[in-house]
Coordinates of N, CA and C in Angstrom, one line a residue:
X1 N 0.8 -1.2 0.0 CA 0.0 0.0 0.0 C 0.9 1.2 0.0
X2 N 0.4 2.3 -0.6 CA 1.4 3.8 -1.0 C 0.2 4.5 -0.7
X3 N 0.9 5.6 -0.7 CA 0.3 7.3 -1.3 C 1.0 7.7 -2.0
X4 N 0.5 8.7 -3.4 CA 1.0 8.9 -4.4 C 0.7 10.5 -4.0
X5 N 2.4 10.8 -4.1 CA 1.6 12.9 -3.8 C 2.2 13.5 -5.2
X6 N 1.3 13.7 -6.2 CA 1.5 14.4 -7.3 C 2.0 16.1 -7.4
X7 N 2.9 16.0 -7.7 CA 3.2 17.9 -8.0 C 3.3 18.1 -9.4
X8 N 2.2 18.7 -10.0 CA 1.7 19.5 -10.9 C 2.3 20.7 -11.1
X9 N 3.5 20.9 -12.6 CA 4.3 22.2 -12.7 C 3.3 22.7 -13.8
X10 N 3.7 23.9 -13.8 CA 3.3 24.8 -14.4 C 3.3 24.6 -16.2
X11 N 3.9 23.6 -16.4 CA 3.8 22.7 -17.8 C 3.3 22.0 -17.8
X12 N 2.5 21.4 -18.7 CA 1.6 20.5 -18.8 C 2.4 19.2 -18.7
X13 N 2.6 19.1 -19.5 CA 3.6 17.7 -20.3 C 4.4 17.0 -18.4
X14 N 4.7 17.8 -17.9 CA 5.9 17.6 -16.8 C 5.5 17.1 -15.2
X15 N 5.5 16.0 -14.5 CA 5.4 16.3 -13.4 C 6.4 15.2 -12.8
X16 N 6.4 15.6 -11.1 CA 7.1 15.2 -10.2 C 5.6 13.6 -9.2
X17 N 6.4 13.3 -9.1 CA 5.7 11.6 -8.5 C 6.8 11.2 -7.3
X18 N 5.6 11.6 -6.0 CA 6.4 10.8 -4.6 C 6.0 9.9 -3.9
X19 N 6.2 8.7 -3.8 CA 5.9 7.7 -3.2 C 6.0 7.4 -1.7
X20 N 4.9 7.6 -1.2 CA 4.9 7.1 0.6 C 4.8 5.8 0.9
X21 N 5.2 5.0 1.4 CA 4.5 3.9 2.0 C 4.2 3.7 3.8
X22 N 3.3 3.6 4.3 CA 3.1 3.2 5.2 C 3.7 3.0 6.7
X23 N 3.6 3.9 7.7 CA 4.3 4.1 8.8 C 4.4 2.1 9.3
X24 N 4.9 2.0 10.3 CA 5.2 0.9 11.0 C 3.9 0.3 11.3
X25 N 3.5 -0.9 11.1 CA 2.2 -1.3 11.8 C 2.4 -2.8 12.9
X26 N 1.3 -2.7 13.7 CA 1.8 -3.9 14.5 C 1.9 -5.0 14.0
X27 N 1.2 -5.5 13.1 CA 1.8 -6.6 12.3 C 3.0 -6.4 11.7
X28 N 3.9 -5.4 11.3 CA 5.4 -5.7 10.9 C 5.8 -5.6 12.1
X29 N 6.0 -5.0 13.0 CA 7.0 -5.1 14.5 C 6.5 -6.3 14.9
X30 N 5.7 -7.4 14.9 CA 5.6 -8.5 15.5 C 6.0 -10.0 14.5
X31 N 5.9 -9.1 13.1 CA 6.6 -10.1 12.2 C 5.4 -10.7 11.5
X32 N 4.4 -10.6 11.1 CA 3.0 -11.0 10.8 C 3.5 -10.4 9.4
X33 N 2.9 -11.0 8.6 CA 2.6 -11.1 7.3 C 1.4 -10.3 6.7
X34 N 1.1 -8.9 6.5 CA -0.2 -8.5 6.0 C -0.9 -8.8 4.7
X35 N -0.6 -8.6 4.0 CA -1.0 -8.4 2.6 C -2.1 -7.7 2.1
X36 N -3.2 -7.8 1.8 CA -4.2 -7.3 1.6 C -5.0 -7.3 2.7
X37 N -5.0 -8.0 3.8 CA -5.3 -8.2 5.2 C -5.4 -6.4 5.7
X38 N -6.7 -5.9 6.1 CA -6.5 -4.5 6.8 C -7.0 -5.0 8.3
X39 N -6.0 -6.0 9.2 CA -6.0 -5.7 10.3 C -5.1 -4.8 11.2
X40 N -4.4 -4.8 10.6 CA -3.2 -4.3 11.0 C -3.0 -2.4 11.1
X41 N -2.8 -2.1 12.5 CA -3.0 -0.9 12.6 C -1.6 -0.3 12.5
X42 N -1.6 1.4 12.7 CA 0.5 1.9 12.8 C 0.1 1.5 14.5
X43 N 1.7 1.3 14.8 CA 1.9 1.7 15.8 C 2.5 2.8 15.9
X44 N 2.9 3.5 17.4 CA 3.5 4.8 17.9 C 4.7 5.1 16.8
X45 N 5.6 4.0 16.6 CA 6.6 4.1 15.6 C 6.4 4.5 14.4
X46 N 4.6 3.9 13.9 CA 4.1 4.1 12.4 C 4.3 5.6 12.5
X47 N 3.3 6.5 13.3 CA 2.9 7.6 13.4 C 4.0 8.8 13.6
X48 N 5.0 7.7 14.6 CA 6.4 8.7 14.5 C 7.1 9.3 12.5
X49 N 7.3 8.0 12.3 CA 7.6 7.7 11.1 C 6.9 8.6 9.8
X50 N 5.4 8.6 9.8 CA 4.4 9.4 9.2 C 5.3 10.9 9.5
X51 N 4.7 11.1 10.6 CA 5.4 12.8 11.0 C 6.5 13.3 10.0
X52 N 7.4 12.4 10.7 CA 8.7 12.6 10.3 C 8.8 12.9 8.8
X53 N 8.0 11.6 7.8 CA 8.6 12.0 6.6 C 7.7 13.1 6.2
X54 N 6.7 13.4 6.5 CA 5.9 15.0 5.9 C 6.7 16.0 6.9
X55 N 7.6 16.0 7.7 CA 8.4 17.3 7.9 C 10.0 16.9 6.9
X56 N 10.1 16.5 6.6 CA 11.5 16.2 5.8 C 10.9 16.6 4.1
X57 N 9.3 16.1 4.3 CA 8.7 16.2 2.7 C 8.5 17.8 2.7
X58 N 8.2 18.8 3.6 CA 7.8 20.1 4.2 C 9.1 20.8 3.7
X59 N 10.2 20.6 4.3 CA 11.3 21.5 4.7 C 12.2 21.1 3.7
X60 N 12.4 19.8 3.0 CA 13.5 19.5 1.6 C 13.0 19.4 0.7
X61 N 11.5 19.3 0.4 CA 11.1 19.3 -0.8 C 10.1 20.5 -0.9
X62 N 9.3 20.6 -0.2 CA 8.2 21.9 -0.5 C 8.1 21.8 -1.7
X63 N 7.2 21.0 -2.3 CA 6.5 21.1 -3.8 C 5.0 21.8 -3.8
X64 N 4.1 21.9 -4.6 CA 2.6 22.0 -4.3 C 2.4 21.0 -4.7
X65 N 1.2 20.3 -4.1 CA 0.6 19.1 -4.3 C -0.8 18.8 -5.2
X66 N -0.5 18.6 -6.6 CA -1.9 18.6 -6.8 C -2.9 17.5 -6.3
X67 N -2.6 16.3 -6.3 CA -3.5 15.1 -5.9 C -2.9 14.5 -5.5
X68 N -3.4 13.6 -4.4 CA -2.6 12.7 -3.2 C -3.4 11.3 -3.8
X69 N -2.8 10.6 -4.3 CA -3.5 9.4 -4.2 C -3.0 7.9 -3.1
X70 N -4.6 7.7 -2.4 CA -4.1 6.4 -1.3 C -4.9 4.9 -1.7
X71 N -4.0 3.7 -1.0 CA -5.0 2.7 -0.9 C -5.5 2.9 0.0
X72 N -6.8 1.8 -0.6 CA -8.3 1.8 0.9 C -7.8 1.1 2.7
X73 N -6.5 0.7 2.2 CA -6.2 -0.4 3.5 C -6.1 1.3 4.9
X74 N -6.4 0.8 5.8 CA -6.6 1.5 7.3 C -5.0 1.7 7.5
X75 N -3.9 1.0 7.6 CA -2.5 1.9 7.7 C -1.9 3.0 6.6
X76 N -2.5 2.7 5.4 CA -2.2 3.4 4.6 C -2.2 4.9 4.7
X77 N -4.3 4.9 4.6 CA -4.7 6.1 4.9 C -4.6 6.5 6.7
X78 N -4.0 6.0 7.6 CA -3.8 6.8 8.6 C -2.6 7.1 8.9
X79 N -1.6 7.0 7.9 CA -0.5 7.5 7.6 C -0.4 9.2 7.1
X80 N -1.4 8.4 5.8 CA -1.6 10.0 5.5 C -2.4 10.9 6.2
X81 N -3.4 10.7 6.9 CA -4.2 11.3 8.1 C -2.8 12.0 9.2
X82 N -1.9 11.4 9.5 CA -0.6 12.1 10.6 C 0.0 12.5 9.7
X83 N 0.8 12.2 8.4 CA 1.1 13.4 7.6 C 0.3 14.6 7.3
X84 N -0.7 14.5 6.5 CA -1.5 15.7 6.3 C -1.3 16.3 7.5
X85 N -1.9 16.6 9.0 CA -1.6 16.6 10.0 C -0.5 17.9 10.2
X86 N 1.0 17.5 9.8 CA 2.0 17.9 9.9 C 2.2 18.9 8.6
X87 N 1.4 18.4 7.8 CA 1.8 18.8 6.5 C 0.7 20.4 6.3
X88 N 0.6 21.3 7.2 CA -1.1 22.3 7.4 C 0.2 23.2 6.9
X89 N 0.9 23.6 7.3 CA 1.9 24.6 6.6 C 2.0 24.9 5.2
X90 N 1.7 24.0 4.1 CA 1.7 23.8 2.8 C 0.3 23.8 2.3
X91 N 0.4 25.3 1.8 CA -0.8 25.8 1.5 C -1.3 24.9 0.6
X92 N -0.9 24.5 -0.7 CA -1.7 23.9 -2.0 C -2.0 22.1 -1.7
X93 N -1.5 22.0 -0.7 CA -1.4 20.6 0.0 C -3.5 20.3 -0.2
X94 N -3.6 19.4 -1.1 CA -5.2 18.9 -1.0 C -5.7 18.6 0.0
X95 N -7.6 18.7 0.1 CA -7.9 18.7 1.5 C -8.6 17.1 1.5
X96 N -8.6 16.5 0.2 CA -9.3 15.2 0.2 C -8.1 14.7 -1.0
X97 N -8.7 13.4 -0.6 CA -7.5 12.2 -1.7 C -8.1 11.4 -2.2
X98 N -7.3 10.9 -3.2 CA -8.5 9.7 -4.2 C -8.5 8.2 -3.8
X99 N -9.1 7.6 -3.3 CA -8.8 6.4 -2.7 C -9.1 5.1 -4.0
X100 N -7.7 4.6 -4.8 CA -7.6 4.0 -5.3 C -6.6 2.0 -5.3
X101 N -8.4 1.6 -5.3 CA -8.5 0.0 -4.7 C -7.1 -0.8 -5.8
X102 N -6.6 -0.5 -7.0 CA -5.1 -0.5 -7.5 C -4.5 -0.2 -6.9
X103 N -4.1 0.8 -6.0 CA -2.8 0.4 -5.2 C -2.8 -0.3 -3.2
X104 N -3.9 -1.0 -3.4 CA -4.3 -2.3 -2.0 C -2.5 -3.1 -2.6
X105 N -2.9 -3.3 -1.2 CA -1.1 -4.7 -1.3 C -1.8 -5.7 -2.1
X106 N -0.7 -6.7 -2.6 CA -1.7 -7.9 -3.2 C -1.9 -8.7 -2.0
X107 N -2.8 -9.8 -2.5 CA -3.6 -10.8 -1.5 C -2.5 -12.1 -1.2
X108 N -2.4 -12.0 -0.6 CA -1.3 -13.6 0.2 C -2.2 -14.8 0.5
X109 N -3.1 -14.3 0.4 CA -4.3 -15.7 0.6 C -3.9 -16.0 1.8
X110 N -3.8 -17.8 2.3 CA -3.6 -18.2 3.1 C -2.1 -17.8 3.8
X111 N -1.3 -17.2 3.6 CA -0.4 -16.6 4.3 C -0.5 -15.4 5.6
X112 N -1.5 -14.4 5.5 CA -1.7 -13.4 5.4 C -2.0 -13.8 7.2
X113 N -1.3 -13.1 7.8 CA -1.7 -13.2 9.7 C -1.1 -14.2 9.9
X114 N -0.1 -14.8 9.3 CA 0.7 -15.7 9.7 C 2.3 -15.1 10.3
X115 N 3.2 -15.6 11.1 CA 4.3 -15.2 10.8 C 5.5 -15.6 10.0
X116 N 5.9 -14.5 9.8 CA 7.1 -14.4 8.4 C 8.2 -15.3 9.0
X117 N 8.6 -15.8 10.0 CA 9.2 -16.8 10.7 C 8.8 -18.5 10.3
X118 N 7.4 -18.5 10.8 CA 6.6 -19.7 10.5 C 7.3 -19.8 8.5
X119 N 6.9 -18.9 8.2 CA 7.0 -19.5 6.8 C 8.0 -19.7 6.3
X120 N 9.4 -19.1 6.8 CA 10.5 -19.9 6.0 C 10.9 -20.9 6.8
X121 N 10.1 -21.4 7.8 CA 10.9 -22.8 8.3 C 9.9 -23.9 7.3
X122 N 8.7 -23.7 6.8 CA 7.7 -24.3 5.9 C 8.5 -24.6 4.8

């Protein structure tokens, strides 16, 4: 799962493409395998992590943002919920995003809530 933050120049033809992924969730700190699985929430670390990169995205990049595109999964978009957040200083910064079910993680099927441990001794 991503967020796509589009910066739209002043040329048609031209733009800039930044790719987020997803602060920390308890399923990676515990080693759980998500995939398309939206159990998995950020933890403190996610949310640290979030911050962090929309002040780094703020202060080294300062682009304008035309469209923010998220997947539907719950870490995804509450990443960008604590970025945006951080991100109020950047005026052209969008107030809504397009939630597009193309960029969901793929499906792991029966993997998915398992641990990443379990499976390479399998």
């Amino acid at each position: 799962p991503c967020i796509y933050l589009i910066n739209m120049s002043n040329q048609v033809s031209s733009f800039r493409a930044f790719l987020l992924r997803h602060g920390q969730t308890d399923a990676n700190a515990s080693g759980l395998i998500n995939g398309s699985s939206d159990f998995s929430r950020l933890t403190n670390v996610g949310r640290e992590q979030a911050a962090d990169v929309a002040s780094y995205f703020l202060s080294k990049i300062s682009p304008q943002v035309g469209s923010v595109y998220v997947s539907p999964l719950a870490r995804s978009r509450d990443t960008l919920s604590v970025a945006r957040s951080e991100l109020t200083n950047l005026k052209s910064f969008p107030v809504s995003e397009i939630v597009l079910s193309n960029l969901r993680e793929i499906d792991l099927y029966n993997w998915e809530g398992k641990q990443q441990s379990e499976l390479k001794r399998q």
